[in-house]
Amino acid sequence: MKTDGAISIWFFIGISLLVNGVLILGAGLYEFSHPPETKVVLYQLHANVWWGAVLLLCGLVFCLKSAPSRAS
């Protein structure tokens, strides 16, 4: 998928997913350790922790599969 030393767009998508996953997971862990005064309806599910972890893993997979250092 690489031509003339170009970097694949999937690598940048992986970086974006990775950064968003770290931010959402960090916010979720902070909220987990410091619960808000007024909680939302499904607070006990901690969706931001799960969603942040999923984004982080997907971003990591995208970055590793399409890294510029990998020879194709």
PDB file of C-alpha atoms in Angstrom:
ATOM      1  CA  MET A   1       0.000   0.000   0.000  1.00  0.00           C
ATOM      2  CA  LYS A   2       3.052   2.253   0.256  1.00  0.00           C
ATOM      3  CA  THR A   3       4.539   3.917  -2.779  1.00  0.00           C
ATOM      4  CA  ASP A   4       7.608   6.124  -3.029  1.00  0.00           C
ATOM      5  CA  GLY A   5       8.119   6.283   0.746  1.00  0.00           C
ATOM      6  CA  ALA A   6       4.605   7.601   1.411  1.00  0.00           C
ATOM      7  CA  ILE A   7       3.042   6.929   4.779  1.00  0.00           C
ATOM      8  CA  SER A   8      -0.312   5.148   4.793  1.00  0.00           C
ATOM      9  CA  ILE A   9      -3.373   7.100   5.945  1.00  0.00           C
ATOM     10  CA  TRP A  10      -4.231   4.161   8.236  1.00  0.00           C
ATOM     11  CA  PHE A  11      -1.188   4.953  10.344  1.00  0.00           C
ATOM     12  CA  PHE A  12      -2.547   8.438  11.053  1.00  0.00           C
ATOM     13  CA  ILE A  13      -6.009   7.058  11.767  1.00  0.00           C
ATOM     14  CA  GLY A  14      -4.368   4.689  14.253  1.00  0.00           C
ATOM     15  CA  ILE A  15      -2.596   7.589  15.941  1.00  0.00           C
ATOM     16  CA  SER A  16      -5.899   9.477  16.180  1.00  0.00           C
ATOM     17  CA  LEU A  17      -7.672   6.475  17.713  1.00  0.00           C
ATOM     18  CA  LEU A  18      -4.774   5.895  20.088  1.00  0.00           C
ATOM     19  CA  VAL A  19      -4.725   9.487  21.343  1.00  0.00           C
ATOM     20  CA  ASN A  20      -8.507   9.629  21.747  1.00  0.00           C
ATOM     21  CA  GLY A  21      -8.470   6.284  23.552  1.00  0.00           C
ATOM     22  CA  VAL A  22      -5.821   7.481  26.006  1.00  0.00           C
ATOM     23  CA  LEU A  23      -7.761  10.682  26.725  1.00  0.00           C
ATOM     24  CA  ILE A  24     -11.136   8.962  27.171  1.00  0.00           C
ATOM     25  CA  LEU A  25      -9.647   6.151  29.263  1.00  0.00           C
ATOM     26  CA  GLY A  26      -7.808   8.655  31.436  1.00  0.00           C
ATOM     27  CA  ALA A  27     -10.968  10.693  31.993  1.00  0.00           C
ATOM     28  CA  GLY A  28     -12.890   7.511  32.793  1.00  0.00           C
ATOM     29  CA  LEU A  29     -10.321   6.311  35.311  1.00  0.00           C
ATOM     30  CA  TYR A  30     -10.288   9.730  36.950  1.00  0.00           C
ATOM     31  CA  GLU A  31     -14.088   9.675  37.163  1.00  0.00           C
ATOM     32  CA  PHE A  32     -13.928   6.130  38.543  1.00  0.00           C
ATOM     33  CA  SER A  33     -11.621   7.212  41.375  1.00  0.00           C
ATOM     34  CA  HIS A  34     -13.412  10.553  41.958  1.00  0.00           C
ATOM     35  CA  PRO A  35     -17.148   9.879  41.431  1.00  0.00           C
ATOM     36  CA  PRO A  36     -19.294  12.882  40.506  1.00  0.00           C
ATOM     37  CA  GLU A  37     -21.861  14.252  42.929  1.00  0.00           C
ATOM     38  CA  THR A  38     -24.741  13.711  40.517  1.00  0.00           C
ATOM     39  CA  LYS A  39     -24.378  10.498  38.547  1.00  0.00           C
ATOM     40  CA  VAL A  40     -25.873   9.712  35.147  1.00  0.00           C
ATOM     41  CA  VAL A  41     -28.354   6.854  34.780  1.00  0.00           C
ATOM     42  CA  LEU A  42     -25.914   4.085  33.741  1.00  0.00           C
ATOM     43  CA  TYR A  43     -22.914   5.359  35.712  1.00  0.00           C
ATOM     44  CA  GLN A  44     -22.205   1.913  37.188  1.00  0.00           C
ATOM     45  CA  LEU A  45     -21.270   0.566  33.735  1.00  0.00           C
ATOM     46  CA  HIS A  46     -18.334   3.018  33.373  1.00  0.00           C
ATOM     47  CA  ALA A  47     -18.776   3.244  29.602  1.00  0.00           C
ATOM     48  CA  ASN A  48     -15.953   5.754  29.164  1.00  0.00           C
ATOM     49  CA  VAL A  49     -13.442   3.313  30.644  1.00  0.00           C
ATOM     50  CA  TRP A  50     -14.565   0.539  28.298  1.00  0.00           C
ATOM     51  CA  TRP A  51     -14.822   2.784  25.246  1.00  0.00           C
ATOM     52  CA  GLY A  52     -11.431   4.339  25.943  1.00  0.00           C
ATOM     53  CA  ALA A  53      -9.861   0.886  26.229  1.00  0.00           C
ATOM     54  CA  VAL A  54     -11.459  -0.253  22.949  1.00  0.00           C
ATOM     55  CA  LEU A  55     -10.248   2.852  21.108  1.00  0.00           C
ATOM     56  CA  LEU A  56      -6.776   2.456  22.579  1.00  0.00           C
ATOM     57  CA  LEU A  57      -6.529  -1.156  21.446  1.00  0.00           C
ATOM     58  CA  CYS A  58      -7.893  -0.405  17.959  1.00  0.00           C
ATOM     59  CA  GLY A  59      -5.463   2.488  17.574  1.00  0.00           C
ATOM     60  CA  LEU A  60      -2.586   0.314  18.687  1.00  0.00           C
ATOM     61  CA  VAL A  61      -3.516  -2.376  16.147  1.00  0.00           C
ATOM     62  CA  PHE A  62      -3.825   0.190  13.339  1.00  0.00           C
ATOM     63  CA  CYS A  63      -0.471   1.752  14.234  1.00  0.00           C
ATOM     64  CA  LEU A  64       1.342  -1.566  14.423  1.00  0.00           C
ATOM     65  CA  LYS A  65      -0.183  -2.969  11.204  1.00  0.00           C
ATOM     66  CA  SER A  66       0.551   0.130   9.115  1.00  0.00           C
ATOM     67  CA  ALA A  67       3.710   1.472  10.723  1.00  0.00           C
ATOM     68  CA  PRO A  68       6.062   3.249   8.300  1.00  0.00           C
ATOM     69  CA  SER A  69       8.976   1.077   9.410  1.00  0.00           C
ATOM     70  CA  ARG A  70       7.259  -2.107   8.165  1.00  0.00           C
ATOM     71  CA  ALA A  71       8.424  -3.123   4.725  1.00  0.00           C
ATOM     72  CA  SER A  72       5.660  -4.008   2.258  1.00  0.00           C
TER      73      SER A  72
END
